[in-house]
mmCIF file of C-alpha atoms in Angstrom:
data_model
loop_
_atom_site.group_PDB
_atom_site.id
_atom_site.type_symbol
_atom_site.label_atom_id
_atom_site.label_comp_id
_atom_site.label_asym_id
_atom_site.label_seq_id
_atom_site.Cartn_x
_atom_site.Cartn_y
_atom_site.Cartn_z
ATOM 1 C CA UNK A 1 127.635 32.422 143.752
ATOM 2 C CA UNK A 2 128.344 31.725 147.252
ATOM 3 C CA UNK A 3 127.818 34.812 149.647
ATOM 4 C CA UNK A 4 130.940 34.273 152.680
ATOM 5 C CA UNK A 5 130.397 36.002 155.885
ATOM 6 C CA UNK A 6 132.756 36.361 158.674
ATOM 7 C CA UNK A 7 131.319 36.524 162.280
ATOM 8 C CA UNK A 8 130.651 35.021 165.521
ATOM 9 C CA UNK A 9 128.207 33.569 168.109
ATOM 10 C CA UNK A 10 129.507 35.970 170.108
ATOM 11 C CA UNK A 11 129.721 35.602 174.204
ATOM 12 C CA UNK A 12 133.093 37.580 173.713
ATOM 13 C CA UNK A 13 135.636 38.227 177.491
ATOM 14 C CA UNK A 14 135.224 41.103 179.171
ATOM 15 C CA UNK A 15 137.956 43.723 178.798
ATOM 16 C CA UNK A 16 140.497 43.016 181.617
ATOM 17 C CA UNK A 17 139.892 46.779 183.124
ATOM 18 C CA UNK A 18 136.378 45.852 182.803
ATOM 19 C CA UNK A 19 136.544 43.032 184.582
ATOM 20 C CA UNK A 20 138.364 44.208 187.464
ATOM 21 C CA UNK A 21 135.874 47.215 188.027
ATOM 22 C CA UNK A 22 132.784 45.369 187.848
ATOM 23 C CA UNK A 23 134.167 42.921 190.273
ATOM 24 C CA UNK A 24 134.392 45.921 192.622
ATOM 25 C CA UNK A 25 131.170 47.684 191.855
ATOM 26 C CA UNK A 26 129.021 44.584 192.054
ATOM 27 C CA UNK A 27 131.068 43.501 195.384
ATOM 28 C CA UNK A 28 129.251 46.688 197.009
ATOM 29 C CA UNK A 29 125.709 45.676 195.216
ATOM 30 C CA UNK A 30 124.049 43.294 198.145
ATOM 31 C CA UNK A 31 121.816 39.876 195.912
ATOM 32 C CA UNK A 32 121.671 39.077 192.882
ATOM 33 C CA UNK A 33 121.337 41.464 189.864
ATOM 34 C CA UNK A 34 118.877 41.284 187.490
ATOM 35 C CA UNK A 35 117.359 43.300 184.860
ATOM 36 C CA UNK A 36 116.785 47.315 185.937
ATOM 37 C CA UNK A 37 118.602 46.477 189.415
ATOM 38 C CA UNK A 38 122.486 47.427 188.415
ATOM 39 C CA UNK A 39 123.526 51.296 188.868
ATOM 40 C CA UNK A 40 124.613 54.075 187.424
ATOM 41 C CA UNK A 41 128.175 53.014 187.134
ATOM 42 C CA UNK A 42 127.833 49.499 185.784
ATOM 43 C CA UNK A 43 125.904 50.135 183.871
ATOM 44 C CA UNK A 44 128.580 52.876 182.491
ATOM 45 C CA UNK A 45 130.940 49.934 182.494
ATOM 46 C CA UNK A 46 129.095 48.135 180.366
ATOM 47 C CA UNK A 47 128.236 50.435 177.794
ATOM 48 C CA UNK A 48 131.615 51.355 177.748
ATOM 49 C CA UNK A 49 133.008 47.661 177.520
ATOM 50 C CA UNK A 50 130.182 47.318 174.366
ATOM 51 C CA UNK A 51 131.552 50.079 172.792
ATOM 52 C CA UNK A 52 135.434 48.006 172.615
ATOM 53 C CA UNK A 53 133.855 44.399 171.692
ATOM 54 C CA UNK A 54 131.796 46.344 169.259
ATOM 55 C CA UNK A 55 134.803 48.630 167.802
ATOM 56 C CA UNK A 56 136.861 45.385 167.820
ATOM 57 C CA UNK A 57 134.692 44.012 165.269
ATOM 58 C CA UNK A 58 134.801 46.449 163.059
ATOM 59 C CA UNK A 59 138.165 47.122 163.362
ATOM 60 C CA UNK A 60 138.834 43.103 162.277
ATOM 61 C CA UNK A 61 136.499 43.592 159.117
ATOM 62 C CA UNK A 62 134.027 40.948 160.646
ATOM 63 C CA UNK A 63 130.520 41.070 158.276
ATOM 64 C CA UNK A 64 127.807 40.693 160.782
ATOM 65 C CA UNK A 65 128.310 42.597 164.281
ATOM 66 C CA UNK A 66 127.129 41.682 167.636
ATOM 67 C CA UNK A 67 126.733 42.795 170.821
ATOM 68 C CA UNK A 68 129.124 41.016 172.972
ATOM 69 C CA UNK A 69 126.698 39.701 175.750
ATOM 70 C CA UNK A 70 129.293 40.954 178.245
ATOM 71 C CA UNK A 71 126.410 40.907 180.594
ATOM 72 C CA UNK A 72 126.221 37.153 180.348
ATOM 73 C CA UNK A 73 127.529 36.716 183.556
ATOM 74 C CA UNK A 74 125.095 33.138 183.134
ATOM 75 C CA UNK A 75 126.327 32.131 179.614
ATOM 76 C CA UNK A 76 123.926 31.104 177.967
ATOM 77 C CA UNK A 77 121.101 30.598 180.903
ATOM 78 C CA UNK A 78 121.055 34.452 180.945
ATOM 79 C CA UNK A 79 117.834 35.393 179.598
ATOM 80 C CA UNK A 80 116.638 33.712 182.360
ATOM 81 C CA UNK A 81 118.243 34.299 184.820
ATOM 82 C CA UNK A 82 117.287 38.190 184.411
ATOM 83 C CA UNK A 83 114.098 37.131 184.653
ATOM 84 C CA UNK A 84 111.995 38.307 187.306
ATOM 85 C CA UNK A 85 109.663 35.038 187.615
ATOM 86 C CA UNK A 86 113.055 33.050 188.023
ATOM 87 C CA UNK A 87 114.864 32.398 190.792
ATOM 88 C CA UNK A 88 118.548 31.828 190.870
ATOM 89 C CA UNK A 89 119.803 28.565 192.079
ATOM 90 C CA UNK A 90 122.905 26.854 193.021
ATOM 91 C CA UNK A 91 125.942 26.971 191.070
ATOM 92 C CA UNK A 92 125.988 24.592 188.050
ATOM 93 C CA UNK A 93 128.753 23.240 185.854
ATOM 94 C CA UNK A 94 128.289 24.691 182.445
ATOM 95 C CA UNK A 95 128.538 21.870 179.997
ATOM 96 C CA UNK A 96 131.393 19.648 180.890
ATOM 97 C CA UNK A 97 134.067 22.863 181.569
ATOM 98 C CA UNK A 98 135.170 24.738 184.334
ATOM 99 C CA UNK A 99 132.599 27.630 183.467
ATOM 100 C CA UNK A 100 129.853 27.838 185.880
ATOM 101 C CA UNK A 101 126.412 29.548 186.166
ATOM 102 C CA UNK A 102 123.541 29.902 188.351
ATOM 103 C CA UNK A 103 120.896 27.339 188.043
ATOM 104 C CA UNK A 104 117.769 29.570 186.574
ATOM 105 C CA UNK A 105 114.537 28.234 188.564
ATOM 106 C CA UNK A 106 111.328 28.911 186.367
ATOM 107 C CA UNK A 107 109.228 29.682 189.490
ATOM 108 C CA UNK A 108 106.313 31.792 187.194
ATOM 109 C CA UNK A 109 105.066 32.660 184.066
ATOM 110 C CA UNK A 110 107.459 33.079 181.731
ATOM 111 C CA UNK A 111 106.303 36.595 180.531
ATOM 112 C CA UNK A 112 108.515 39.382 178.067
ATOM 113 C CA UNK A 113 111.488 40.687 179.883
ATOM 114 C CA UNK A 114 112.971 43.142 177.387
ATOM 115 C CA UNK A 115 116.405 42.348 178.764
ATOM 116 C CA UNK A 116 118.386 41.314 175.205
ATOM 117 C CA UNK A 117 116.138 43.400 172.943
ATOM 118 C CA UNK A 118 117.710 46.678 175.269
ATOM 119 C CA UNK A 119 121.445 45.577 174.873
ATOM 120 C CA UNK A 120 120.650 44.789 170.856
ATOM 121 C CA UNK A 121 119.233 49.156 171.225
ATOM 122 C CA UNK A 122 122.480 50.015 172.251
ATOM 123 C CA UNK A 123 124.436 48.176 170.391
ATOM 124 C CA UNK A 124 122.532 49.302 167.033
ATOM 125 C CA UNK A 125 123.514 53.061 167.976
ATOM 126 C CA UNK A 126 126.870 51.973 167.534
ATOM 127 C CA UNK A 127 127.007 50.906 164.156
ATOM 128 C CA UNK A 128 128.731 52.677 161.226
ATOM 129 C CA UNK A 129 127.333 53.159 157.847
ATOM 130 C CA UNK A 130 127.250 49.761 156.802
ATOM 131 C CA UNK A 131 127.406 47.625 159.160
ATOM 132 C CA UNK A 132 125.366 44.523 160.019
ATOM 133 C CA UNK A 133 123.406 44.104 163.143
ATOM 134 C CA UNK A 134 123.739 40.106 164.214
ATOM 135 C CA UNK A 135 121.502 38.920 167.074
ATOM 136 C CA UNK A 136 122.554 36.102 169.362
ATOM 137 C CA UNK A 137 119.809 34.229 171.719
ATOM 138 C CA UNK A 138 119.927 30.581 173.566
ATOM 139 C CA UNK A 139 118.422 28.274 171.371
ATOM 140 C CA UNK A 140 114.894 27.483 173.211
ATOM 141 C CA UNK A 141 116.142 23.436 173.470
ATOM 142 C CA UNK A 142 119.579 24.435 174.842
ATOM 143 C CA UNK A 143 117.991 27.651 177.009
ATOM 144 C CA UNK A 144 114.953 24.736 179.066
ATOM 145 C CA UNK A 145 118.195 22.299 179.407
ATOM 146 C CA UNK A 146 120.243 25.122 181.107
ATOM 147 C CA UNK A 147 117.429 25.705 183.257
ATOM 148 C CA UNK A 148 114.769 23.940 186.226
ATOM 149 C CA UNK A 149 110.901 23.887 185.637
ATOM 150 C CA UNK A 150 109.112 24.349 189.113
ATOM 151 C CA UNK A 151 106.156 25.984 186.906
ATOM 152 C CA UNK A 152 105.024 24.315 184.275
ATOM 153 C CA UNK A 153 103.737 20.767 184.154
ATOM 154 C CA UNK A 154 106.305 18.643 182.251
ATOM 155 C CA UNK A 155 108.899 19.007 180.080
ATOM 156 C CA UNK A 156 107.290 19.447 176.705
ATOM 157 C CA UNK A 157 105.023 22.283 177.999
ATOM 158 C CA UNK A 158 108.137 24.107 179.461
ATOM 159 C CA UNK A 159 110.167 23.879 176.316
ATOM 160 C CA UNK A 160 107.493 25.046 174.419
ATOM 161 C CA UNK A 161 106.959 28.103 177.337
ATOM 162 C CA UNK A 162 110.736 29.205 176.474
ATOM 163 C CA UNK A 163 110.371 28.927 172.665
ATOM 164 C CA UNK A 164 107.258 31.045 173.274
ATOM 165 C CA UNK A 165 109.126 33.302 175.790
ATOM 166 C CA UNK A 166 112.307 33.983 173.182
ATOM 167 C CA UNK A 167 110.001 34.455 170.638
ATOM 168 C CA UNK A 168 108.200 37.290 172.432
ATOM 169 C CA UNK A 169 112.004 38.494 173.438
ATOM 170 C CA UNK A 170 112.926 38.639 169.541
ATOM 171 C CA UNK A 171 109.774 40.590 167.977
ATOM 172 C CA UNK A 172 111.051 43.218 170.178
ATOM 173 C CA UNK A 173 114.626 43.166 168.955
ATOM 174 C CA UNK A 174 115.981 46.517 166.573
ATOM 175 C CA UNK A 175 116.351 45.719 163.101
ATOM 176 C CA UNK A 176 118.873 42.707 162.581
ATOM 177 C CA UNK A 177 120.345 40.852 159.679
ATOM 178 C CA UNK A 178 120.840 37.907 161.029
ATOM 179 C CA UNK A 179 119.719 35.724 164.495
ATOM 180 C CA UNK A 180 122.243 33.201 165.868
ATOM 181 C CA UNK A 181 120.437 30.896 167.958
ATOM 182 C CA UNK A 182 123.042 28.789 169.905
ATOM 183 C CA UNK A 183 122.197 25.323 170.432
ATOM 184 C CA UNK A 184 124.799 23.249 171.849
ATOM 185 C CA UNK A 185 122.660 21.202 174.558
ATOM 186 C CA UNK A 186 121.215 19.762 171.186
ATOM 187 C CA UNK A 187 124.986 17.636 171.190
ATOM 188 C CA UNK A 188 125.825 17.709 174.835
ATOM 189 C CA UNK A 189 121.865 16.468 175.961
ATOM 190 C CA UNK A 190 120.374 15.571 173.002
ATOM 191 C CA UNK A 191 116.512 15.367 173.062
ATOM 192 C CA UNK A 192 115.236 11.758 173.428
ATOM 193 C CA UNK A 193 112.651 10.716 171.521
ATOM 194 C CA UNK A 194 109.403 12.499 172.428
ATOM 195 C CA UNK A 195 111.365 15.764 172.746
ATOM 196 C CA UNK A 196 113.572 15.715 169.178
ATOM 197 C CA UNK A 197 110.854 16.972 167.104
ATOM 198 C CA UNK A 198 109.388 19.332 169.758
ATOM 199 C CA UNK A 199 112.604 20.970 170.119
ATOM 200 C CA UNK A 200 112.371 21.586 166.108
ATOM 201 C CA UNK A 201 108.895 23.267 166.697
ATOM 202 C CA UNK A 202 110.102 25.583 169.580
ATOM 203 C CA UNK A 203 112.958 26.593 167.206
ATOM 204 C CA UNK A 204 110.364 27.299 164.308
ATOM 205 C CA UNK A 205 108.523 29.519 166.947
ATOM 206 C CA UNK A 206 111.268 31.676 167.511
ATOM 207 C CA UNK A 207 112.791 31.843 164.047
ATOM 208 C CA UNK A 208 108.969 32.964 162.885
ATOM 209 C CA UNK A 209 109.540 35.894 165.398
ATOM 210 C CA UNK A 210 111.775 37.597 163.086
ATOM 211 C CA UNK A 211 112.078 38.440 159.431
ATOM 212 C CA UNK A 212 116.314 37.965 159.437
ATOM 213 C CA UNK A 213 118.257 35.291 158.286
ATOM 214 C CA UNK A 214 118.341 32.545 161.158
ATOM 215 C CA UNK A 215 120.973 30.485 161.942
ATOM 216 C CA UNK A 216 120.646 27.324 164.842
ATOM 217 C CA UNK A 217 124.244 26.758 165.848
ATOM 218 C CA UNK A 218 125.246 23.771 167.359
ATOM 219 C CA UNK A 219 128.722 22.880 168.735
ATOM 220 C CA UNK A 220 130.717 20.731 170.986
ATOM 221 C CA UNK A 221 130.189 17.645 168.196
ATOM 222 C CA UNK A 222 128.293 16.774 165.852
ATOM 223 C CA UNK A 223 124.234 15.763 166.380
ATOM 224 C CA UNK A 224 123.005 12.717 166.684
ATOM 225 C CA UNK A 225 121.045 11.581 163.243
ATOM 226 C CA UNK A 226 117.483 11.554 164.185
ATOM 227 C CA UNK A 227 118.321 14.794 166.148
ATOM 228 C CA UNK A 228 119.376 16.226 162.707
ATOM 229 C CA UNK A 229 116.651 14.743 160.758
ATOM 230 C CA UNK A 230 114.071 17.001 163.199
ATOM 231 C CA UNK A 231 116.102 19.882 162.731
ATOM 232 C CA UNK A 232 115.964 20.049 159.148
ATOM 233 C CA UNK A 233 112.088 20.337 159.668
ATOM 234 C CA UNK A 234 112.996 23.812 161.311
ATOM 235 C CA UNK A 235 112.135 26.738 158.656
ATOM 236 C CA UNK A 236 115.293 28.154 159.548
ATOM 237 C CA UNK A 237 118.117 29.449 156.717
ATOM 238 C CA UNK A 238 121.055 27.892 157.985
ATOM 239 C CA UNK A 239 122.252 25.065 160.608
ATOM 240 C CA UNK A 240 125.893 25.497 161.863
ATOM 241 C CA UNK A 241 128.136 22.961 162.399
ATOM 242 C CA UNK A 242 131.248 22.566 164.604
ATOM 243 C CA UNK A 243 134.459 21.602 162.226
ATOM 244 C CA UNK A 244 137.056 22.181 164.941
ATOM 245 C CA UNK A 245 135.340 19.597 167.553
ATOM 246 C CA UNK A 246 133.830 15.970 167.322
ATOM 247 C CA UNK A 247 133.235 13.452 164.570
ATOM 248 C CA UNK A 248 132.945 15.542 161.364
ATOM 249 C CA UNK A 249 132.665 12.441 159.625
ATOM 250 C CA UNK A 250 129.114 12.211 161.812
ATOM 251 C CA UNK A 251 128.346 15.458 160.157
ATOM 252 C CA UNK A 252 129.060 14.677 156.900
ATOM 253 C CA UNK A 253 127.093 12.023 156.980
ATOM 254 C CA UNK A 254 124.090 13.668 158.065
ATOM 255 C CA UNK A 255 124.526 16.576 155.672
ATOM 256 C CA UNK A 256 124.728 13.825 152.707
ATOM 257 C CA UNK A 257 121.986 11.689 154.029
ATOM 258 C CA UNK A 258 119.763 14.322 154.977
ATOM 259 C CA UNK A 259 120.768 17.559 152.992
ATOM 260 C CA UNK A 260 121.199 20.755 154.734
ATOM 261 C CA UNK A 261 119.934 24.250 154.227
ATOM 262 C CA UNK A 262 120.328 26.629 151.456
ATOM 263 C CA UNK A 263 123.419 28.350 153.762
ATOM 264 C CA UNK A 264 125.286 27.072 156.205
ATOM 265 C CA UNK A 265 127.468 27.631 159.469
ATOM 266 C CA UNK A 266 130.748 26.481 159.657
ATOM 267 C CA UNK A 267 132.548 26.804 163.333
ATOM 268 C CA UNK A 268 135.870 27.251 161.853
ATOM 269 C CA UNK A 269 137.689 28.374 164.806
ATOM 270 C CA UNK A 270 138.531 26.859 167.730
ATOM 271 C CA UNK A 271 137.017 29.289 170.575
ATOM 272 C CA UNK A 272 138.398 27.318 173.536
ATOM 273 C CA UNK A 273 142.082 26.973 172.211
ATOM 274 C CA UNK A 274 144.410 29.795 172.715
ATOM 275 C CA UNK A 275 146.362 28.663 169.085
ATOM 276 C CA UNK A 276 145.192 31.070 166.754
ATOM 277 C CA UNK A 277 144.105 30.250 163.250
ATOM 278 C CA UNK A 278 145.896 31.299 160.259
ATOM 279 C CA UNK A 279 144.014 32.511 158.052
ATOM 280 C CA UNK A 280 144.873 30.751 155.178
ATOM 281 C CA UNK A 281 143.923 27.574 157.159
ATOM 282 C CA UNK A 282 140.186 28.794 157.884
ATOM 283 C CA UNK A 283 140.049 29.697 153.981
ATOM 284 C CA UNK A 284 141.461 25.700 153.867
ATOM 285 C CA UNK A 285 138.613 24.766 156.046
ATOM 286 C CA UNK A 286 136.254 26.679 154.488
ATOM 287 C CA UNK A 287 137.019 25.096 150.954
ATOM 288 C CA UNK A 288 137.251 21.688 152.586
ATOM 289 C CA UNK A 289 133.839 21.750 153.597
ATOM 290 C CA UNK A 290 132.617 22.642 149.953
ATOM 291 C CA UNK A 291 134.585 19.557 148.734
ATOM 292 C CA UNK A 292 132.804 16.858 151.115
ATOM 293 C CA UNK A 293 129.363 18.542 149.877
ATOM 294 C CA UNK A 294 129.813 18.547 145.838
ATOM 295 C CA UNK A 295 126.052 18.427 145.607
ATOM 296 C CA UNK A 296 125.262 21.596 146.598
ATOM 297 C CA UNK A 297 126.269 25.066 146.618
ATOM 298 C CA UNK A 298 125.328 26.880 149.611
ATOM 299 C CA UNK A 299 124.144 30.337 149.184
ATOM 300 C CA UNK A 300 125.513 31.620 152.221
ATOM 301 C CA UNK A 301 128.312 30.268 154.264
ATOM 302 C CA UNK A 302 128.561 32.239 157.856
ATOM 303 C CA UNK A 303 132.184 31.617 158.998
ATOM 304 C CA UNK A 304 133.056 31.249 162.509
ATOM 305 C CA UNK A 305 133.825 30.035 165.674
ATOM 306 C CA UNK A 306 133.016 27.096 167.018
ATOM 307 C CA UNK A 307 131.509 28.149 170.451
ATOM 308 C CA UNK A 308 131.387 31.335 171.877
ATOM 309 C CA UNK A 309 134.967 32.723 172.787
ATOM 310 C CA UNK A 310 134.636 33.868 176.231
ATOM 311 C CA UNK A 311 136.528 31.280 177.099
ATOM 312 C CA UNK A 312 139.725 33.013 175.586
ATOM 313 C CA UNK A 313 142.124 35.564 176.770
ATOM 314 C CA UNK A 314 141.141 38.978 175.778
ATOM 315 C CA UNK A 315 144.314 39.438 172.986
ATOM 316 C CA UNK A 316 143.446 36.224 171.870
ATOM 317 C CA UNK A 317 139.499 36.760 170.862
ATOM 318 C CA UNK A 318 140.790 39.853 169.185
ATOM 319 C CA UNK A 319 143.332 37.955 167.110
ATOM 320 C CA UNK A 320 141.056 35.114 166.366
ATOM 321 C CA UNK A 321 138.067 37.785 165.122
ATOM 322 C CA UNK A 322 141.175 39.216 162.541
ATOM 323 C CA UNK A 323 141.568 35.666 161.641
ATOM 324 C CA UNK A 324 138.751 34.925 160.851
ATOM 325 C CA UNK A 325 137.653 38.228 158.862
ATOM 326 C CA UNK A 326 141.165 37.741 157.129
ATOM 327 C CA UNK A 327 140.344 33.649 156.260
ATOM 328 C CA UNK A 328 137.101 34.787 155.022
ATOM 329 C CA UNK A 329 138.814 37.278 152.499
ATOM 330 C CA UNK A 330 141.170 35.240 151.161
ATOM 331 C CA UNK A 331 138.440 32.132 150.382
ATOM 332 C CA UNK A 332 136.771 35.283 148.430
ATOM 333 C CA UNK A 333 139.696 36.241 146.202
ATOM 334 C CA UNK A 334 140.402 39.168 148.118
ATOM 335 C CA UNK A 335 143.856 40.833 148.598
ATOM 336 C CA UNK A 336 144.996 41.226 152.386
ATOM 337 C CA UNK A 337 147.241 41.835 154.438
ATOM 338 C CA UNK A 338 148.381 38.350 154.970
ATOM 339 C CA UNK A 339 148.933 38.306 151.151
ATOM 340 C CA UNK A 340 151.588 41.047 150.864
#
């Protein structure tokens, strides 16, 4: 029987109070900040903005629980950008929105930093009885796009430096069920040919880090076939898949000529879209998916958004997690609140 779990790739908005004081703390905080360098009182904020993101969770019902990366001031280029053998560069369009991040120069070695596996500590102490611990990295493809090599010699040997690097930066992390590795550069800049199948082996390297479930989410369409046909040679549990965005007909078809994993992600909700969800149309989507895919029963089917939801209001990632937890229930049978 098909195990559903409600969650997210995470990325979540900063709490509007949250926002505002950081703004002013950091304002009196000459340079950039990188790991170790923030004080006293932002790093107060943050814990303090972790603990909401983190009760908001549990207070939707959500299965898996992450940290929030409210410190991903860089998106997704963040674990480098912390780095200290990185430089920060110009300001950079992030993916074709109008988010923005600066440019992560690899200047040195890219040694372990420590940076995630420390947020993942304090978000574990936060947990109830229970609850699910969900990590959520860059996928190493998507992490060397975001980024500029003036280190290594070429472009293979720098991907394979950041697989090596997150994989180093996961056997550090606190016990987790489950490792989202977010992938979209694998759609928006896919990997020409001598990279496809290297960008599978940096994603085994990391996903051997860890003994949890891992996940390589990709998002922003659907991937191009020989792209796909590489990434089912990951030893990974489960690829996700955007539903909300792109050709799903493209997916299907790569699902049905290719297979898929035992489990699967679905990006269910639209995490750039204000319009939130019902949740009796995620538990639609959710069963739609099963009936392209007759061949197979998945064992595990991670619901959630399609991207990270940053990009939303803070009411409206709140309403979309209870969505979401609430579409999940009802695709299991469950009563809810919806239902009475």
């Amino acid at each position: 029987m098909t195990e559903l779990v409600a969650t997210t790739p995470g990325l979540y908005p900063l709490p509007d109070w949250a926002k505002q004081r950081l703004s002013e703390l950091k304002g009196h905080q000459k340079g950039d900040l990188v790991s170790g360098d923030e004080g006293p009182e932002i790093v107060d904020a943050y814990d303090q903005a972790r603990e909401e993101v983190v009760a908001d969770q549990q207070g939707a019902g959500l299965d898996r629980i992450v940290e929030g990366q409210l410190r991903w001031d860089d998106n997704l280029a963040h674990p480098l950008t912390v780095h200290d053998n990185v430089e920060t560069g110009g300001i950079v369009r992030y993916y074709d929105n109008n988010n923005f991040y600066r440019d992560p120069e690899v200047v040195g070695e890219l040694d372990f930093s420590g940076d995630v596996a420390a947020e993942l500590e304090t978000a574990s102490d936060l947990l109830a009885a229970g609850d699910s611990l969900q990590a959520v990295l860059p996928g190493p493809y998507s992490l060397a796009d975001l980024a500029s090599d003036e280190h290594y010699s070429d472009e293979a040997e720098f991907l394979d430096a950041v697989g090596e690097f997150l994989a180093g930066e996961v056997e550090a992390f606190p016990e987790h069920e489950t490792l989202f590795l977010l992938e979209p550069s694998l759609v928006e800049n896919a990997p020409d040919d001598d990279l496809d199948a290297r960008a599978s082996e940096a994603i085994d390297a990391v996903a051997d880090a860890t003994d949890a479930n891992v996940v390589v989410h990709s998002y922003w369409g659907a991937l191009e076939e020989k792209v796909y046909a590489h990434l089912m040679d990951a030893d990974v549990d489960a690829i996700g898949f955007d539903v909300v965005a792109g050709d799903r007909s493209q997916t299907l078809y790569n699902i049905n000529e290719y297979g898929t994993k035992d489990s699967v992600a679905l990006g269910l909700v639209d995490g750039q879209n204000t319009l939130v969800e019902s949740p009796e149309t995620i538990r639609d989507r959710i069963e739609w998916v099963q009936e392209q895919i007759p061949a197979q029963e998945f064992d595990t089917v991670y619901a959630t958004s399609n991207t990270e939801l940053f990009y939303l209001p803070v009411n409206k990632y709140q309403e979309k997690l209870a969505a979401l937890a609430e579409g999940v229930a009802l695709a299991r049978g469950e009563e809810t609140e919806v239902q009475a």
